[in-house]
Coordinates of C-alpha atoms and ligand atoms in Angstrom, one line a residue:
E13 CA 133.2 145.7 124.7
T14 CA 135.3 143.0 126.4
E15 CA 139.1 143.8 126.8
V16 CA 140.9 140.4 126.6
E17 CA 144.6 139.5 127.3
I18 CA 146.3 138.0 124.3
H19 CA 150.0 137.5 124.5
D20 CA 152.2 137.7 121.4
F21 CA 154.0 134.3 121.5
D22 CA 157.0 133.7 119.0
F23 CA 155.8 130.8 117.0
P24 CA 158.5 129.0 114.9
F25 CA 155.6 129.0 111.7
E26 CA 155.4 132.8 111.7
G27 CA 156.8 135.1 109.1
P28 CA 157.7 134.6 105.5
F29 CA 160.3 131.8 106.3
G30 CA 158.4 130.0 109.2
S31 CA 157.8 126.3 109.1
Y32 CA 156.2 124.0 111.7
D33 CA 158.7 122.7 114.4
T34 CA 158.0 118.8 114.2
M35 CA 158.8 118.1 117.6
Q36 CA 156.3 120.7 118.9
L37 CA 153.8 119.5 116.8
Q38 CA 154.4 115.9 118.2
R39 CA 154.2 117.5 121.6
G40 CA 151.1 119.3 120.8
L41 CA 149.6 116.0 119.4
K42 CA 150.3 114.3 122.8
I43 CA 148.6 117.2 124.8
Y44 CA 145.6 117.0 122.5
T45 CA 145.4 113.2 122.6
E46 CA 145.9 113.0 126.4
V47 CA 144.1 116.1 127.6
C48 CA 141.8 118.1 125.2
A49 CA 140.3 114.5 123.2
A50 CA 138.2 113.9 126.3
C51 CA 135.9 116.5 125.2
H52 CA 136.9 118.0 121.9
G53 CA 136.8 116.2 118.5
L54 CA 139.0 116.8 115.4
E55 CA 136.5 115.8 112.7
R56 CA 138.4 117.1 109.8
V57 CA 142.0 115.7 110.6
A58 CA 142.7 112.3 109.1
F59 CA 145.1 110.1 110.7
R60 CA 147.3 109.4 107.8
T61 CA 148.3 113.5 107.6
L62 CA 149.9 112.7 111.1
H63 CA 153.0 111.2 108.9
D64 CA 153.2 114.2 106.7
E65 CA 156.7 115.5 106.5
T66 CA 155.8 119.2 107.3
G67 CA 153.5 118.0 109.9
P68 CA 154.3 116.0 112.9
A69 CA 156.0 113.5 110.9
L70 CA 155.2 110.4 112.8
P71 CA 156.8 107.2 111.4
E72 CA 154.2 105.0 109.4
D73 CA 154.1 102.1 111.9
Q74 CA 153.6 104.9 114.8
M75 CA 150.9 106.6 112.9
R76 CA 149.3 103.2 112.2
A77 CA 149.2 102.2 116.0
Y78 CA 148.2 105.5 116.9
A79 CA 145.1 105.5 114.7
A80 CA 144.2 101.8 116.0
N81 CA 144.1 103.4 119.5
F82 CA 140.5 105.4 118.2
E83 CA 137.2 103.7 117.4
V84 CA 135.2 104.6 114.5
F85 CA 131.6 103.5 113.4
D86 CA 131.8 101.8 110.2
K87 CA 128.4 101.5 108.3
A88 CA 129.4 98.8 106.1
L89 CA 130.0 96.2 109.0
A90 CA 127.8 93.8 110.5
D91 CA 125.8 93.1 107.1
G92 CA 125.1 97.0 106.8
E93 CA 123.9 97.5 110.5
G94 CA 127.2 99.2 111.3
D95 CA 129.7 98.5 113.9
Y96 CA 132.6 100.1 115.7
R97 CA 136.2 99.1 114.6
A98 CA 139.6 100.3 115.2
A99 CA 140.7 103.5 113.0
T100 CA 142.8 103.1 110.0
P101 CA 145.1 105.9 108.6
A102 CA 142.3 106.6 106.0
D103 CA 139.9 107.5 108.8
Y104 CA 139.2 110.9 110.6
Y105 CA 139.4 111.6 114.3
P106 CA 136.0 111.2 116.0
A107 CA 133.8 114.4 116.8
S108 CA 133.6 115.9 120.0
S109 CA 132.5 113.5 122.9
L110 CA 130.9 116.6 124.9
S111 CA 128.0 118.2 123.1
N112 CA 129.1 121.8 124.1
A113 CA 132.8 121.6 123.3
P114 CA 133.5 122.8 119.9
D115 CA 135.3 120.7 117.1
L116 CA 139.1 122.0 117.2
S117 CA 139.9 121.2 113.2
L118 CA 139.8 124.7 112.3
M119 CA 139.6 126.5 115.6
A120 CA 143.0 128.2 115.1
K121 CA 141.7 129.7 111.8
S122 CA 138.0 130.7 113.3
R123 CA 139.5 132.7 115.9
A124 CA 141.7 135.7 116.0
G125 CA 144.2 136.8 118.6
F126 CA 144.9 140.3 117.1
H127 CA 142.1 143.1 116.4
G128 CA 142.3 146.6 115.4
P129 CA 143.3 149.5 115.9
Y130 CA 139.8 150.9 115.7
G131 CA 138.5 148.0 113.2
T132 CA 141.2 148.9 110.6
G133 CA 143.1 145.3 110.9
I134 CA 146.5 146.7 110.8
S135 CA 147.7 144.7 113.9
Q136 CA 146.8 141.5 112.1
F137 CA 148.6 142.9 108.9
V138 CA 151.7 143.1 111.0
N139 CA 151.1 140.1 113.6
G140 CA 149.1 137.8 111.7
M141 CA 145.5 136.7 112.5
G142 CA 146.9 135.3 115.9
G143 CA 144.6 132.2 116.0
A144 CA 147.4 130.3 117.8
E145 CA 148.3 133.0 120.2
Y146 CA 144.4 133.1 121.2
I147 CA 144.5 129.4 121.8
A148 CA 147.6 129.7 123.9
S149 CA 146.6 132.7 125.7
L150 CA 143.0 130.8 126.5
M151 CA 145.1 128.0 128.0
D152 CA 147.2 130.4 129.9
G153 CA 144.3 132.8 130.7
Y154 CA 142.3 131.1 133.6
E155 CA 142.4 133.5 136.9
E156 CA 141.1 133.6 140.3
E157 CA 137.6 135.4 140.1
P158 CA 138.1 138.9 140.7
A159 CA 136.8 140.7 143.6
C160 CA 133.9 142.2 142.1
A161 CA 132.4 138.6 141.2
A162 CA 133.6 136.6 144.2
E163 CA 131.1 138.6 146.1
M164 CA 128.0 137.8 144.3
E165 CA 125.2 135.8 146.2
T166 CA 124.7 133.3 143.3
P167 CA 128.3 132.6 141.7
M168 CA 128.9 132.7 138.2
E169 CA 128.8 129.5 136.0
G170 CA 131.9 128.2 134.5
A171 CA 135.6 129.6 135.0
Y172 CA 137.1 133.1 135.0
N173 CA 139.3 133.6 131.9
V174 CA 141.0 136.7 130.7
A175 CA 141.5 135.6 127.2
F176 CA 137.8 134.6 126.8
A177 CA 135.5 137.0 124.9
N178 CA 132.1 135.4 124.5
G179 CA 131.2 134.2 127.9
G180 CA 128.7 135.1 130.8
F181 CA 129.6 138.2 132.4
P182 CA 128.2 139.7 135.8
D183 CA 126.5 142.8 136.2
A184 CA 128.7 143.4 139.4
C185 CA 131.8 143.6 137.4
K186 CA 130.3 146.5 135.3
D187 CA 130.5 150.2 136.1
E188 CA 127.6 152.8 135.6
H189 CA 128.1 153.1 132.0
G190 CA 127.9 149.3 131.4
H191 CA 131.7 148.9 130.8
H192 CA 133.4 145.9 131.8
T193 CA 135.8 146.8 134.9
V194 CA 137.9 143.5 134.3
P195 CA 139.1 141.7 131.4
G196 CA 137.8 138.5 129.8
S197 CA 134.6 136.5 130.6
W198 CA 133.3 133.2 132.3
I199 CA 133.9 130.0 130.0
A200 CA 132.1 126.6 130.1
M201 CA 135.4 125.0 129.7
P202 CA 137.2 123.9 133.2
Q203 CA 140.9 124.8 133.1
P204 CA 142.3 121.9 130.9
L205 CA 146.1 122.5 131.5
Y206 CA 148.2 123.4 134.8
G207 CA 151.6 122.4 133.8
D208 CA 153.2 118.9 134.0
D209 CA 149.8 117.2 132.3
V210 CA 151.7 114.8 130.0
E211 CA 155.3 113.7 130.0
F212 CA 157.5 113.8 127.1
D213 CA 159.7 111.0 125.8
D214 CA 162.6 113.4 125.2
G215 CA 162.2 115.0 128.7
H216 CA 161.0 118.3 127.2
E217 CA 159.7 120.8 129.6
A218 CA 156.1 120.7 130.4
T219 CA 155.3 124.0 132.0
L220 CA 151.7 125.5 131.6
E221 CA 153.1 128.1 129.2
S222 CA 155.3 125.6 127.0
E223 CA 152.3 123.2 126.8
S224 CA 149.9 126.2 126.0
Q225 CA 152.1 126.9 123.0
D226 CA 152.5 123.3 122.0
V227 CA 148.9 122.4 121.8
A228 CA 148.2 125.7 120.1
A229 CA 151.2 124.9 117.5
F230 CA 149.4 121.7 116.9
L231 CA 146.0 122.9 116.5
M232 CA 147.5 125.7 113.9
W233 CA 148.9 122.7 111.9
A234 CA 145.6 120.8 112.0
A235 CA 143.7 124.0 110.8
E236 CA 146.4 124.8 107.9
P237 CA 148.4 121.4 107.3
K238 CA 149.8 123.1 104.0
M239 CA 151.1 126.4 105.6
T240 CA 154.8 125.5 104.6
A241 CA 154.0 124.5 100.9
R242 CA 152.0 127.8 100.7
K243 CA 154.6 130.2 102.1
Q244 CA 157.2 128.3 99.9
A245 CA 155.3 128.7 96.9
G246 CA 154.8 132.4 97.6
L247 CA 158.3 133.0 98.2
T248 CA 159.2 131.4 94.9
G249 CA 156.7 133.7 93.4
V250 CA 158.2 136.7 95.0
I251 CA 161.8 135.8 93.8
F252 CA 160.7 134.9 90.1
L253 CA 158.6 138.2 90.1
S254 CA 162.0 140.1 91.3
L255 CA 164.2 138.8 88.6
L256 CA 161.4 139.4 85.9
S257 CA 161.2 143.0 87.2
V258 CA 164.9 143.6 86.6
L259 CA 165.0 141.8 83.2
L260 CA 162.0 144.0 82.0
Y261 CA 163.7 147.2 83.3
L262 CA 167.0 146.4 81.2
T263 CA 164.7 145.3 78.2
N264 CA 162.9 148.5 78.3
K265 CA 166.0 150.7 78.5
R266 CA 167.5 148.7 75.7
I267 CA 164.5 149.4 73.6
W268 CA 164.4 152.9 74.2
A269 CA 167.9 153.6 74.2
P270 CA 168.3 154.6 70.5
H271 CA 165.3 157.3 70.8
K272 CA 167.0 159.2 73.8
Ligands
HEM323 C1 136.0 125.6 124.3 C2 140.5 124.5 123.4 C3 140.3 120.8 126.7 C4 135.5 121.6 127.3 C5 137.3 125.6 123.7 C6 137.8 126.3 122.8 C7 139.1 126.0 122.5 C8 139.6 124.9 123.4 C9 140.1 126.7 121.9 C10 137.1 127.2 122.0 C11 136.8 129.0 122.8 C12 136.4 129.9 122.1 O1 135.1 129.6 121.7 O2 136.9 130.9 121.5 C13 141.0 123.2 124.3 C14 142.1 122.7 124.2 C15 142.2 121.6 125.4 C16 140.8 121.6 125.8 C17 143.6 123.0 123.6 C18 143.4 120.7 125.7 C19 144.6 121.3 126.1 C20 138.9 120.7 127.1 C21 138.6 119.8 128.0 C22 137.1 120.0 128.2 C23 136.9 120.8 127.4 C24 139.3 118.6 128.9 C25 135.9 119.0 128.9 C26 136.3 119.0 130.3 C27 135.1 122.9 126.5 C28 133.9 123.2 126.3 C29 134.3 124.5 125.6 C30 135.5 124.6 125.2 C31 132.7 123.1 127.2 C32 132.9 125.7 125.2 C33 133.1 126.7 126.1 C34 132.3 128.1 126.3 O3 131.9 128.0 124.9 O4 132.0 128.5 127.1 N1 138.2 124.5 124.1 N2 140.1 122.6 125.3 N3 138.1 121.4 126.8 N4 136.2 123.5 125.7 FE1 138.0 123.2 125.5

C-alpha cells in the first residue's frame, strides 16, 4: 500500500457554518484559467455559474467577457456542418485538451484526502472527505526524486509526488517484503505551480501554498456549487427539529400529568 502525505488545510467552506470565500474562488479561477486549462477541461461547469452569488460571483459583464475568450464547436452553424464560435454564458467549458489529463469538474468529489483508520472511515467523519485537501497537497507535493530512484539506470517516467498514490513506483524503492520505502509515486503531470505563477489584481500573495489552496477551493466549488445552500438547509432542519423536540417533550408531560 502506498503511503501519501496529505495536509489538513483550513478551508473556509469546512464545518456546518462554512461557506465559499468569493475572493478565494476568484483567485482559484484565475489559476485554473492561466495554468491548468492548458491541459485540463471543466466540461460540467457552465460559464453562467461563475456569476453565482455563492460561487466566484463575477459581475455579469465580466462573466460574459470571460466566456467569450473560449471557443466552442456549434453544430448548428454553417448550414449544419458546424463551426467554432465564441462561448456564451449558456455554454460549458471545453473538455481536456491533453488526452491523458482528466477533466477536473468533479475531481474534488472523486478523490479523498483522508482515509481510515483501518478502513473505518472515522477520519472522514471527523475531517470531511478531504478532496480539496488532496488537490492542494498534490499541487504542493512535488519533491526531488528519492535516492533509491535517482540511482536507477533507466529513470522513472513522470515526476515524483508525495501525495499521489496511483502512479508508477520503482522496485528499487521497495524493501524485501515489497513495502514502499518512500511515500507517494510518479505522476504524469509535470509540476504545474511553483509560486508567483499568476498575479492577482488585489495584490494577494501567490506563494505555492496559497495558490495550491486557492485552486483547490475553486475546484471544490466546481464539483459542489450548491454546498452553501445545502449546509443552510441542513442547519435550518436541525434548528427546526430541536424546537419540535422541546415542544413535543412539553406536550408529552402535559398529556400524562393527570395520570402521575
Ligand atoms: C492529473 C490538477 C495542471 C497534466 C491531475 C489531477 C489533478 C490535477 C487533481 C488528478 C490526479 C489524480 O488522478 O489523483 C491540476 C491542477 C492544475 C493542473 C489544479 C493547475 C494548477 C496541469 C497541466 C498539465 C497537467 C498544466 C499539462 C502540462 C495532467 C496529467 C494528469 C493530471 C497528464 C494525469 C496524471 C497521471 O495520472 O499520472 N491534474 N493539474 N495538469 N494532470 Fe493536472
